[in-house]
Amino acid sequence: MRGMDALINPNTGGYTGTRTVSLENAVYFRLQTPLGSYWRDPTIGSLLYTLARSKDLPRVDLLAVQYARQALQPLVDDARAKSVTVMSSRPQTGWLLLTINVIDMTGGELPPFKHWVKVL
């Protein structure tokens, strides 16, 4: 599925019925989709959903960053992005906030993408 993704409405999480090459959409899709659950390509997705059962410990931050990087690496491998960086913070108990910065192939930086991860 190189280059075109199903366009997702980030407000509802539902498909819009159209296709896009938007990197923002690709980031959202790969982080929100549980790894192996997408019918068209079981390699798309992340393991972030598994952290919802994890205790709120510092090591979970490292796992969240690792899982996000693994999910987003295909964007770099497919030459859709030059680089992807992921940082985590803990603005409130029970939640991790991942901040993802993407540099596109022209060298332009996309607006930072924020992704919340629930932990116990």
PDB file of C-alpha atoms in Angstrom, residues 1 6 8 13 15 25-50 67 71 115:
ATOM      1  CA  MET A   1       0.000   0.000   0.000  1.00  0.00           C
ATOM      2  CA  ALA A   6      -7.564   5.553   3.290  1.00  0.00           C
ATOM      3  CA  ILE A   8      -9.372   9.147   8.129  1.00  0.00           C
ATOM      4  CA  GLY A  13     -11.703   8.013  13.672  1.00  0.00           C
ATOM      5  CA  TYR A  15     -12.922   6.521   7.066  1.00  0.00           C
ATOM      6  CA  ASN A  25      -3.070  10.804   7.776  1.00  0.00           C
ATOM      7  CA  ALA A  26      -0.408   8.103   7.465  1.00  0.00           C
ATOM      8  CA  VAL A  27       0.943   8.895  10.941  1.00  0.00           C
ATOM      9  CA  TYR A  28      -2.543   8.826  12.482  1.00  0.00           C
ATOM     10  CA  PHE A  29      -3.484   5.604  10.674  1.00  0.00           C
ATOM     11  CA  ARG A  30      -0.338   3.752  11.721  1.00  0.00           C
ATOM     12  CA  LEU A  31      -0.565   4.787  15.372  1.00  0.00           C
ATOM     13  CA  GLN A  32      -4.314   4.161  15.776  1.00  0.00           C
ATOM     14  CA  THR A  33      -4.444   0.792  14.015  1.00  0.00           C
ATOM     15  CA  PRO A  34      -3.538  -2.238  16.148  1.00  0.00           C
ATOM     16  CA  LEU A  35      -0.646  -4.065  14.473  1.00  0.00           C
ATOM     17  CA  GLY A  36      -1.904  -6.923  12.321  1.00  0.00           C
ATOM     18  CA  SER A  37      -5.543  -5.849  12.289  1.00  0.00           C
ATOM     19  CA  TYR A  38      -5.661  -3.981   8.979  1.00  0.00           C
ATOM     20  CA  TRP A  39      -7.113  -6.398   6.432  1.00  0.00           C
ATOM     21  CA  ARG A  40      -5.217  -5.040   3.454  1.00  0.00           C
ATOM     22  CA  ASP A  41      -1.746  -5.035   5.006  1.00  0.00           C
ATOM     23  CA  PRO A  42      -1.124  -6.795   8.332  1.00  0.00           C
ATOM     24  CA  THR A  43       2.261  -5.061   8.701  1.00  0.00           C
ATOM     25  CA  ILE A  44       0.584  -1.657   9.187  1.00  0.00           C
ATOM     26  CA  GLY A  45      -0.171  -0.551  12.723  1.00  0.00           C
ATOM     27  CA  SER A  46       1.383  -0.275  16.143  1.00  0.00           C
ATOM     28  CA  LEU A  47       1.522  -2.102  19.439  1.00  0.00           C
ATOM     29  CA  LEU A  48       0.499   1.030  21.351  1.00  0.00           C
ATOM     30  CA  TYR A  49      -2.895  -0.501  22.112  1.00  0.00           C
ATOM     31  CA  THR A  50      -1.152  -3.103  24.327  1.00  0.00           C
ATOM     32  CA  TYR A  67       6.229   1.101  19.380  1.00  0.00           C
ATOM     33  CA  ALA A  71       4.929   1.811  13.357  1.00  0.00           C
ATOM     34  CA  HIS A 115      -0.948  11.124  20.243  1.00  0.00           C
TER      35      HIS A 115
END
